[in-house]
GROMACS .gro file of C-alpha atoms in nm:
model
  445
    1UNK     CA    1  -2.379   3.139  -0.965
    2UNK     CA    2  -2.118   3.376  -0.914
    3UNK     CA    3  -2.032   3.361  -0.616
    4UNK     CA    4  -1.954   2.991  -0.654
    5UNK     CA    5  -1.798   3.010  -0.974
    6UNK     CA    6  -1.512   3.265  -0.776
    7UNK     CA    7  -1.503   2.978  -0.532
    8UNK     CA    8  -1.443   2.756  -0.793
    9UNK     CA    9  -1.142   2.953  -0.908
   10UNK     CA   10  -1.010   2.936  -0.532
   11UNK     CA   11  -1.027   2.562  -0.507
   12UNK     CA   12  -0.812   2.575  -0.810
   13UNK     CA   13  -0.583   2.840  -0.718
   14UNK     CA   14  -0.480   2.701  -0.371
   15UNK     CA   15  -0.460   2.338  -0.528
   16UNK     CA   16  -0.217   2.463  -0.835
   17UNK     CA   17   0.019   2.684  -0.550
   18UNK     CA   18   0.202   2.397  -0.447
   19UNK     CA   19   0.344   2.419  -0.842
   20UNK     CA   20   0.434   2.767  -0.775
   21UNK     CA   21   0.668   2.648  -0.492
   22UNK     CA   22   0.797   2.367  -0.683
   23UNK     CA   23   0.899   2.612  -1.018
   24UNK     CA   24   1.054   2.871  -0.761
   25UNK     CA   25   1.251   2.645  -0.559
   26UNK     CA   26   1.378   2.497  -0.845
   27UNK     CA   27   1.445   2.794  -1.078
   28UNK     CA   28   1.606   3.033  -0.789
   29UNK     CA   29   1.941   2.797  -0.758
   30UNK     CA   30   1.985   2.922  -1.179
   31UNK     CA   31   2.068   3.263  -1.025
   32UNK     CA   32   2.159   3.221  -0.667
   33UNK     CA   33   2.416   2.950  -0.794
   34UNK     CA   34   2.669   3.209  -0.952
   35UNK     CA   35   2.710   3.407  -0.564
   36UNK     CA   36   2.698   3.080  -0.355
   37UNK     CA   37   3.021   2.915  -0.592
   38UNK     CA   38   3.192   3.232  -0.476
   39UNK     CA   39   3.098   3.267  -0.102
   40UNK     CA   40   3.155   2.884  -0.074
   41UNK     CA   41   3.435   2.822  -0.303
   42UNK     CA   42   3.184   2.525  -0.470
   43UNK     CA   43   3.358   2.272  -0.717
   44UNK     CA   44   3.162   2.129  -1.023
   45UNK     CA   45   3.057   1.822  -0.813
   46UNK     CA   46   2.910   2.071  -0.524
   47UNK     CA   47   2.786   2.283  -0.739
   48UNK     CA   48   2.564   1.981  -0.878
   49UNK     CA   49   2.500   1.850  -0.540
   50UNK     CA   50   2.371   2.229  -0.427
   51UNK     CA   51   2.161   2.209  -0.733
   52UNK     CA   52   2.066   1.809  -0.641
   53UNK     CA   53   1.970   1.916  -0.317
   54UNK     CA   54   1.648   1.953  -0.410
   55UNK     CA   55   1.624   1.626  -0.669
   56UNK     CA   56   1.749   1.385  -0.370
   57UNK     CA   57   1.491   1.492  -0.126
   58UNK     CA   58   1.201   1.540  -0.414
   59UNK     CA   59   1.283   1.154  -0.480
   60UNK     CA   60   1.186   1.078  -0.107
   61UNK     CA   61   0.874   1.329  -0.182
   62UNK     CA   62   0.732   1.142  -0.476
   63UNK     CA   63   0.766   0.794  -0.338
   64UNK     CA   64   0.606   0.833  -0.041
   65UNK     CA   65   0.396   1.116  -0.123
   66UNK     CA   66   0.162   0.873  -0.304
   67UNK     CA   67   0.078   0.666  -0.061
   68UNK     CA   68   0.067   0.923   0.246
   69UNK     CA   69  -0.182   1.092   0.044
   70UNK     CA   70  -0.436   0.768  -0.040
   71UNK     CA   71  -0.373   0.669   0.325
   72UNK     CA   72  -0.466   1.059   0.491
   73UNK     CA   73  -0.605   1.227   0.223
   74UNK     CA   74  -0.506   1.526  -0.076
   75UNK     CA   75  -0.548   1.766   0.131
   76UNK     CA   76  -0.432   1.722   0.469
   77UNK     CA   77  -0.087   1.585   0.280
   78UNK     CA   78  -0.033   1.954   0.109
   79UNK     CA   79  -0.107   2.138   0.419
   80UNK     CA   80   0.214   1.941   0.534
   81UNK     CA   81   0.372   1.984   0.200
   82UNK     CA   82   0.332   2.362   0.296
   83UNK     CA   83   0.477   2.337   0.625
   84UNK     CA   84   0.801   2.145   0.525
   85UNK     CA   85   0.814   2.444   0.232
   86UNK     CA   86   0.786   2.682   0.460
   87UNK     CA   87   1.077   2.503   0.695
   88UNK     CA   88   1.285   2.477   0.379
   89UNK     CA   89   1.269   2.839   0.276
   90UNK     CA   90   1.388   2.930   0.615
   91UNK     CA   91   1.748   2.719   0.651
   92UNK     CA   92   1.852   2.746   0.280
   93UNK     CA   93   1.823   3.148   0.326
   94UNK     CA   94   1.963   3.132   0.701
   95UNK     CA   95   2.260   2.807   0.621
   96UNK     CA   96   2.627   2.941   0.655
   97UNK     CA   97   2.775   2.682   0.463
   98UNK     CA   98   2.741   2.356   0.242
   99UNK     CA   99   2.640   2.127   0.494
  100UNK     CA  100   2.327   2.347   0.635
  101UNK     CA  101   2.262   2.439   0.245
  102UNK     CA  102   2.259   2.108   0.107
  103UNK     CA  103   2.089   2.021   0.398
  104UNK     CA  104   1.794   2.202   0.452
  105UNK     CA  105   1.787   2.175  -0.016
  106UNK     CA  106   1.644   1.860   0.099
  107UNK     CA  107   1.399   1.930   0.322
  108UNK     CA  108   1.286   2.118   0.006
  109UNK     CA  109   1.319   1.917  -0.181
  110UNK     CA  110   1.113   1.658  -0.025
  111UNK     CA  111   0.772   1.906  -0.059
  112UNK     CA  112   0.859   1.974  -0.361
  113UNK     CA  113   0.886   1.570  -0.487
  114UNK     CA  114   0.489   1.555  -0.314
  115UNK     CA  115   0.388   1.814  -0.459
  116UNK     CA  116   0.475   1.683  -0.763
  117UNK     CA  117   0.245   1.384  -0.762
  118UNK     CA  118   0.003   1.514  -0.503
  119UNK     CA  119  -0.117   1.831  -0.712
  120UNK     CA  120  -0.198   1.742  -1.039
  121UNK     CA  121  -0.338   1.427  -0.858
  122UNK     CA  122  -0.581   1.648  -0.634
  123UNK     CA  123  -0.645   1.898  -0.921
  124UNK     CA  124  -0.771   1.632  -1.181
  125UNK     CA  125  -0.997   1.419  -0.881
  126UNK     CA  126  -1.119   1.826  -0.817
  127UNK     CA  127  -1.201   1.903  -1.212
  128UNK     CA  128  -1.527   1.765  -1.443
  129UNK     CA  129  -1.378   1.574  -1.702
  130UNK     CA  130  -1.457   1.861  -2.013
  131UNK     CA  131  -1.208   2.073  -1.813
  132UNK     CA  132  -0.972   1.833  -1.681
  133UNK     CA  133  -0.668   1.887  -1.860
  134UNK     CA  134  -0.698   2.272  -1.841
  135UNK     CA  135  -0.769   2.277  -1.463
  136UNK     CA  136  -0.461   1.987  -1.428
  137UNK     CA  137  -0.206   2.183  -1.618
  138UNK     CA  138  -0.284   2.502  -1.366
  139UNK     CA  139   0.002   2.320  -1.146
  140UNK     CA  140   0.205   2.372  -1.450
  141UNK     CA  141   0.109   2.699  -1.530
  142UNK     CA  142   0.157   2.766  -1.117
  143UNK     CA  143   0.500   2.639  -1.159
  144UNK     CA  144   0.621   2.829  -1.525
  145UNK     CA  145   0.502   3.116  -1.239
  146UNK     CA  146   0.670   3.048  -0.995
  147UNK     CA  147   1.020   2.981  -1.226
  148UNK     CA  148   0.961   3.325  -1.408
  149UNK     CA  149   0.911   3.492  -1.012
  150UNK     CA  150   1.273   3.345  -0.915
  151UNK     CA  151   1.415   3.469  -1.207
  152UNK     CA  152   1.247   3.819  -1.077
  153UNK     CA  153   1.394   3.773  -0.746
  154UNK     CA  154   1.729   3.691  -0.852
  155UNK     CA  155   1.735   3.998  -1.117
  156UNK     CA  156   1.641   4.229  -0.766
  157UNK     CA  157   1.935   4.077  -0.600
  158UNK     CA  158   2.244   4.005  -0.825
  159UNK     CA  159   2.375   4.374  -0.793
  160UNK     CA  160   2.358   4.259  -0.464
  161UNK     CA  161   2.466   3.936  -0.496
  162UNK     CA  162   2.246   3.854  -0.189
  163UNK     CA  163   2.117   3.449  -0.245
  164UNK     CA  164   2.083   3.411   0.114
  165UNK     CA  165   1.724   3.651   0.035
  166UNK     CA  166   1.686   3.527  -0.325
  167UNK     CA  167   1.632   3.161  -0.121
  168UNK     CA  168   1.421   3.303   0.168
  169UNK     CA  169   1.199   3.527  -0.022
  170UNK     CA  170   1.011   3.146  -0.111
  171UNK     CA  171   0.831   3.178   0.283
  172UNK     CA  172   0.582   3.380   0.116
  173UNK     CA  173   0.381   3.095  -0.079
  174UNK     CA  174   0.450   2.875   0.114
  175UNK     CA  175   0.265   2.993   0.397
  176UNK     CA  176  -0.013   3.079   0.187
  177UNK     CA  177  -0.050   2.745   0.069
  178UNK     CA  178  -0.039   2.597   0.427
  179UNK     CA  179  -0.293   2.845   0.521
  180UNK     CA  180  -0.493   2.846   0.204
  181UNK     CA  181  -0.555   2.475   0.222
  182UNK     CA  182  -0.692   2.439   0.531
  183UNK     CA  183  -1.074   2.608   0.432
  184UNK     CA  184  -1.019   2.355   0.161
  185UNK     CA  185  -1.235   2.053   0.016
  186UNK     CA  186  -1.091   1.721   0.049
  187UNK     CA  187  -1.105   1.524  -0.278
  188UNK     CA  188  -1.460   1.352  -0.345
  189UNK     CA  189  -1.295   1.033  -0.523
  190UNK     CA  190  -1.068   1.059  -0.239
  191UNK     CA  191  -1.378   1.113   0.004
  192UNK     CA  192  -1.547   0.802  -0.170
  193UNK     CA  193  -1.263   0.573  -0.149
  194UNK     CA  194  -1.313   0.600   0.225
  195UNK     CA  195  -1.672   0.563   0.282
  196UNK     CA  196  -1.792   0.922   0.288
  197UNK     CA  197  -2.001   0.953   0.043
  198UNK     CA  198  -2.234   1.248   0.187
  199UNK     CA  199  -1.906   1.437   0.202
  200UNK     CA  200  -1.795   1.322  -0.157
  201UNK     CA  201  -2.177   1.467  -0.285
  202UNK     CA  202  -2.106   1.799  -0.091
  203UNK     CA  203  -1.756   1.828  -0.260
  204UNK     CA  204  -1.916   1.740  -0.584
  205UNK     CA  205  -2.165   2.012  -0.564
  206UNK     CA  206  -1.893   2.290  -0.541
  207UNK     CA  207  -1.776   2.214  -0.904
  208UNK     CA  208  -2.062   2.025  -1.074
  209UNK     CA  209  -2.427   2.055  -1.200
  210UNK     CA  210  -2.653   1.893  -0.959
  211UNK     CA  211  -2.836   1.696  -1.204
  212UNK     CA  212  -2.435   1.560  -1.277
  213UNK     CA  213  -2.378   1.447  -0.904
  214UNK     CA  214  -2.586   1.116  -0.931
  215UNK     CA  215  -2.448   0.991  -1.224
  216UNK     CA  216  -2.026   1.084  -1.153
  217UNK     CA  217  -2.088   0.897  -0.759
  218UNK     CA  218  -2.248   0.589  -0.934
  219UNK     CA  219  -1.919   0.601  -1.198
  220UNK     CA  220  -1.680   0.605  -0.940
  221UNK     CA  221  -1.822   0.406  -0.693
  222UNK     CA  222  -1.806   0.122  -0.977
  223UNK     CA  223  -1.488   0.096  -0.973
  224UNK     CA  224  -1.444   0.177  -0.618
  225UNK     CA  225  -1.232  -0.114  -0.390
  226UNK     CA  226  -1.262  -0.163  -0.048
  227UNK     CA  227  -0.999  -0.383  -0.044
  228UNK     CA  228  -0.613  -0.219   0.053
  229UNK     CA  229  -0.439  -0.222  -0.264
  230UNK     CA  230  -0.081  -0.405  -0.204
  231UNK     CA  231   0.270  -0.227  -0.376
  232UNK     CA  232   0.295  -0.520  -0.612
  233UNK     CA  233  -0.034  -0.454  -0.759
  234UNK     CA  234   0.177  -0.221  -0.957
  235UNK     CA  235   0.304  -0.456  -1.159
  236UNK     CA  236   0.095  -0.748  -1.197
  237UNK     CA  237   0.019  -0.835  -1.581
  238UNK     CA  238  -0.278  -0.545  -1.640
  239UNK     CA  239  -0.081  -0.281  -1.455
  240UNK     CA  240   0.234  -0.340  -1.607
  241UNK     CA  241   0.214  -0.219  -1.970
  242UNK     CA  242   0.052   0.134  -1.832
  243UNK     CA  243   0.295   0.160  -1.565
  244UNK     CA  244   0.568   0.190  -1.790
  245UNK     CA  245   0.400   0.395  -1.965
  246UNK     CA  246   0.338   0.643  -1.687
  247UNK     CA  247   0.739   0.546  -1.621
  248UNK     CA  248   0.865   0.664  -1.911
  249UNK     CA  249   0.654   0.988  -1.974
  250UNK     CA  250   0.823   1.055  -1.604
  251UNK     CA  251   1.132   0.993  -1.723
  252UNK     CA  252   1.169   1.155  -2.040
  253UNK     CA  253   1.051   1.479  -1.949
  254UNK     CA  254   1.338   1.497  -1.746
  255UNK     CA  255   1.618   1.369  -1.955
  256UNK     CA  256   1.564   1.596  -2.298
  257UNK     CA  257   1.690   1.868  -2.188
  258UNK     CA  258   1.487   2.083  -1.960
  259UNK     CA  259   1.664   2.038  -1.644
  260UNK     CA  260   1.993   2.239  -1.801
  261UNK     CA  261   1.765   2.493  -1.926
  262UNK     CA  262   1.584   2.549  -1.561
  263UNK     CA  263   1.884   2.494  -1.377
  264UNK     CA  264   2.170   2.630  -1.607
  265UNK     CA  265   2.061   2.866  -1.832
  266UNK     CA  266   2.252   3.178  -1.615
  267UNK     CA  267   2.548   2.897  -1.634
  268UNK     CA  268   2.562   2.897  -2.036
  269UNK     CA  269   2.484   3.227  -2.106
  270UNK     CA  270   2.778   3.352  -1.908
  271UNK     CA  271   2.996   3.086  -2.013
  272UNK     CA  272   2.919   3.281  -2.403
  273UNK     CA  273   3.082   3.591  -2.223
  274UNK     CA  274   2.764   3.766  -2.087
  275UNK     CA  275   2.771   3.903  -1.729
  276UNK     CA  276   2.629   3.799  -1.417
  277UNK     CA  277   2.370   4.041  -1.394
  278UNK     CA  278   2.292   4.051  -1.808
  279UNK     CA  279   2.268   3.649  -1.789
  280UNK     CA  280   2.002   3.669  -1.483
  281UNK     CA  281   1.817   3.899  -1.650
  282UNK     CA  282   1.803   3.689  -1.990
  283UNK     CA  283   1.641   3.416  -1.839
  284UNK     CA  284   1.377   3.639  -1.723
  285UNK     CA  285   1.278   3.662  -2.066
  286UNK     CA  286   1.321   3.289  -2.088
  287UNK     CA  287   1.069   3.251  -1.820
  288UNK     CA  288   0.828   3.497  -1.980
  289UNK     CA  289   0.780   3.295  -2.271
  290UNK     CA  290   0.755   2.987  -1.982
  291UNK     CA  291   0.463   3.139  -1.857
  292UNK     CA  292   0.267   3.287  -2.207
  293UNK     CA  293   0.346   2.904  -2.391
  294UNK     CA  294   0.239   2.735  -2.055
  295UNK     CA  295  -0.089   2.993  -2.072
  296UNK     CA  296  -0.117   2.833  -2.458
  297UNK     CA  297  -0.067   2.490  -2.403
  298UNK     CA  298  -0.344   2.512  -2.136
  299UNK     CA  299  -0.579   2.630  -2.356
  300UNK     CA  300  -0.485   2.363  -2.662
  301UNK     CA  301  -0.447   2.093  -2.461
  302UNK     CA  302  -0.843   2.016  -2.408
  303UNK     CA  303  -0.858   2.064  -2.798
  304UNK     CA  304  -0.530   1.873  -2.928
  305UNK     CA  305  -0.507   1.612  -2.736
  306UNK     CA  306  -0.217   1.523  -2.450
  307UNK     CA  307  -0.034   1.281  -2.764
  308UNK     CA  308  -0.048   1.592  -3.037
  309UNK     CA  309   0.084   1.847  -2.767
  310UNK     CA  310   0.354   1.590  -2.666
  311UNK     CA  311   0.472   1.494  -3.003
  312UNK     CA  312   0.470   1.885  -3.130
  313UNK     CA  313   0.663   2.002  -2.824
  314UNK     CA  314   0.943   1.701  -2.881
  315UNK     CA  315   0.988   1.809  -3.276
  316UNK     CA  316   1.089   2.191  -3.149
  317UNK     CA  317   1.282   2.087  -2.794
  318UNK     CA  318   1.509   1.848  -3.047
  319UNK     CA  319   1.509   2.107  -3.293
  320UNK     CA  320   1.606   2.407  -3.085
  321UNK     CA  321   1.892   2.151  -2.891
  322UNK     CA  322   2.026   2.044  -3.203
  323UNK     CA  323   2.120   2.379  -3.334
  324UNK     CA  324   2.206   2.483  -3.011
  325UNK     CA  325   2.450   2.209  -3.040
  326UNK     CA  326   2.610   2.255  -3.395
  327UNK     CA  327   2.612   2.596  -3.386
  328UNK     CA  328   2.811   2.634  -3.032
  329UNK     CA  329   3.025   2.341  -3.207
  330UNK     CA  330   3.153   2.462  -3.504
  331UNK     CA  331   3.187   2.827  -3.436
  332UNK     CA  332   3.154   3.075  -3.168
  333UNK     CA  333   2.769   3.148  -3.156
  334UNK     CA  334   2.608   3.501  -3.101
  335UNK     CA  335   2.441   3.558  -2.749
  336UNK     CA  336   2.123   3.632  -2.991
  337UNK     CA  337   2.181   3.249  -3.116
  338UNK     CA  338   2.210   3.133  -2.785
  339UNK     CA  339   1.890   3.354  -2.660
  340UNK     CA  340   1.685   3.268  -2.890
  341UNK     CA  341   1.766   2.843  -2.950
  342UNK     CA  342   1.667   2.825  -2.563
  343UNK     CA  343   1.389   3.058  -2.597
  344UNK     CA  344   1.254   2.851  -2.915
  345UNK     CA  345   1.329   2.478  -2.629
  346UNK     CA  346   1.161   2.669  -2.355
  347UNK     CA  347   0.855   2.757  -2.637
  348UNK     CA  348   0.805   2.397  -2.725
  349UNK     CA  349   0.852   2.224  -2.375
  350UNK     CA  350   0.649   2.471  -2.190
  351UNK     CA  351   0.340   2.388  -2.415
  352UNK     CA  352   0.333   2.009  -2.402
  353UNK     CA  353   0.622   1.836  -2.225
  354UNK     CA  354   0.605   2.046  -1.974
  355UNK     CA  355   0.285   2.048  -1.825
  356UNK     CA  356   0.121   1.745  -2.041
  357UNK     CA  357   0.337   1.473  -1.856
  358UNK     CA  358   0.173   1.569  -1.528
  359UNK     CA  359  -0.178   1.563  -1.658
  360UNK     CA  360  -0.132   1.194  -1.834
  361UNK     CA  361   0.055   1.094  -1.475
  362UNK     CA  362  -0.241   1.179  -1.316
  363UNK     CA  363  -0.543   1.039  -1.537
  364UNK     CA  364  -0.397   0.703  -1.667
  365UNK     CA  365  -0.395   0.498  -1.331
  366UNK     CA  366  -0.677   0.322  -1.152
  367UNK     CA  367  -0.814   0.431  -0.804
  368UNK     CA  368  -0.697   0.217  -0.650
  369UNK     CA  369  -0.373   0.242  -0.702
  370UNK     CA  370  -0.349   0.618  -0.828
  371UNK     CA  371  -0.144   0.747  -0.569
  372UNK     CA  372   0.040   0.467  -0.516
  373UNK     CA  373   0.126   0.429  -0.905
  374UNK     CA  374   0.155   0.851  -0.913
  375UNK     CA  375   0.419   0.808  -0.665
  376UNK     CA  376   0.628   0.556  -0.786
  377UNK     CA  377   0.629   0.694  -1.145
  378UNK     CA  378   0.718   1.039  -0.998
  379UNK     CA  379   1.022   0.837  -0.793
  380UNK     CA  380   1.124   0.737  -1.136
  381UNK     CA  381   1.079   1.120  -1.275
  382UNK     CA  382   1.354   1.247  -1.004
  383UNK     CA  383   1.583   1.003  -0.977
  384UNK     CA  384   1.640   1.057  -1.383
  385UNK     CA  385   1.607   1.421  -1.221
  386UNK     CA  386   1.914   1.362  -1.046
  387UNK     CA  387   2.115   1.133  -1.249
  388UNK     CA  388   2.026   1.473  -1.566
  389UNK     CA  389   2.146   1.760  -1.235
  390UNK     CA  390   2.381   1.599  -1.073
  391UNK     CA  391   2.603   1.491  -1.376
  392UNK     CA  392   2.572   1.822  -1.611
  393UNK     CA  393   2.858   2.073  -1.407
  394UNK     CA  394   3.030   1.758  -1.451
  395UNK     CA  395   3.016   1.699  -1.831
  396UNK     CA  396   2.938   2.006  -1.856
  397UNK     CA  397   3.350   2.031  -1.773
  398UNK     CA  398   3.464   1.692  -1.934
  399UNK     CA  399   3.296   1.728  -2.284
  400UNK     CA  400   3.188   2.125  -2.324
  401UNK     CA  401   2.803   2.218  -2.375
  402UNK     CA  402   2.780   2.134  -2.771
  403UNK     CA  403   2.835   1.804  -2.737
  404UNK     CA  404   2.556   1.750  -2.426
  405UNK     CA  405   2.299   2.004  -2.649
  406UNK     CA  406   2.337   1.739  -2.950
  407UNK     CA  407   2.294   1.392  -2.675
  408UNK     CA  408   1.990   1.593  -2.530
  409UNK     CA  409   1.786   1.661  -2.909
  410UNK     CA  410   1.899   1.232  -2.966
  411UNK     CA  411   1.665   1.198  -2.693
  412UNK     CA  412   1.377   1.428  -2.784
  413UNK     CA  413   1.386   1.178  -3.102
  414UNK     CA  414   1.373   0.851  -2.864
  415UNK     CA  415   1.078   1.063  -2.697
  416UNK     CA  416   0.880   1.131  -3.032
  417UNK     CA  417   0.874   0.735  -3.098
  418UNK     CA  418   0.780   0.646  -2.726
  419UNK     CA  419   0.505   0.882  -2.755
  420UNK     CA  420   0.453   0.782  -3.095
  421UNK     CA  421   0.381   0.414  -3.053
  422UNK     CA  422   0.280   0.385  -2.597
  423UNK     CA  423   0.116   0.663  -2.521
  424UNK     CA  424  -0.264   0.646  -2.521
  425UNK     CA  425  -0.456   1.020  -2.567
  426UNK     CA  426  -0.731   1.062  -2.249
  427UNK     CA  427  -0.927   1.390  -2.438
  428UNK     CA  428  -1.262   1.389  -2.297
  429UNK     CA  429  -1.256   1.108  -2.093
  430UNK     CA  430  -1.343   1.107  -1.757
  431UNK     CA  431  -1.107   0.928  -1.508
  432UNK     CA  432  -1.374   0.646  -1.444
  433UNK     CA  433  -1.428   0.588  -1.847
  434UNK     CA  434  -0.994   0.568  -1.838
  435UNK     CA  435  -0.947   0.345  -1.585
  436UNK     CA  436  -1.257   0.104  -1.716
  437UNK     CA  437  -1.093   0.077  -2.060
  438UNK     CA  438  -0.731   0.003  -1.905
  439UNK     CA  439  -0.907  -0.209  -1.730
  440UNK     CA  440  -1.105  -0.421  -1.986
  441UNK     CA  441  -0.777  -0.442  -2.184
  442UNK     CA  442  -0.930  -0.168  -2.507
  443UNK     CA  443  -0.653   0.015  -2.704
  444UNK     CA  444  -0.650   0.399  -2.551
  445UNK     CA  445  -0.467   0.518  -2.794
   0.00000   0.00000   0.00000
């Protein structure tokens, strides 16, 4: 029994390792950018392009990742994503000009986008309903650890300015992901969807009690479809309301201000008069907060529920950004206040939207279109991410950070109202129960 529990944890660890790479490759650029700007002479637009290279690639990865996951399987696709992470890490680390740096950042982005959609999907399909929220949120915990790891690496190399090593070291977890997933099982739901019941039964036995297997297989098969579902099915009258919920959650997660915190915290602190090394050291504190409160969120998600966590998070984020905007607009805010507001934002975001959005996206869509629907919602997410990240340096130069923080605070209020009215509560329900209720046009709020 103990060996079985260990193997279960290994499955969840390697399944979530893509989240660590997602976090590292999006977080590492915050510190590296300070030195890349000096070495390559970046304009504000080129600065935004270097940051957004990952996001441009992520758009493609998210768009095709879901469909590929339905076609070749979750496990095989994650292995291929590990290979792309490795290629991107090597390419960015050895880039000698902005063109090759952006190119390989795009390659990394394809892996990031695919992982953002498929890792939560794989974890949610592997986990029992009672702990699915905690297991699926491991992706975000690993994401937070990846961001923290990036911040620490940034600080280690900040005195030398070796941004190439900051980017290159992502090769270590990417190779671990690629090799480790070779020994992990395929999603039992994907196996059943593809007429491989005996394999699905063996996989379920790894993570379930034997007396639960027949009932779960029966419930999955009851909702399985043998027909290929066209993309147009996403926009059918039955699916359209839940698709709009998924797209809304995906977009709001990106436009409530988190990208400005993760990507540009060192820049914000340097603009307030803090030195480069001290600014990067400050991000380590933000990264630690991110990890700790992501852990707290994983404990609370199956207790308080997805919806309540998102609402509480919106209140904290909007308050932090509002104070940050007002304090910097009307007077020279001290560095402790800036760090305090940044920390409050990360507390609220990490314990709520940072992980809950991915869990909700992995839960609300029916099995027959789950991969495609998550891919579509993730595409919208990365489009919003690109828009925010490309525009932020330019808007920061023209409008100033104070106005931007206030705008994001208002968007946070809009997100609160959206969740309150439209987002369903899925706590404690199996994926099949959620699907049956949606299909029957019942409320699951």
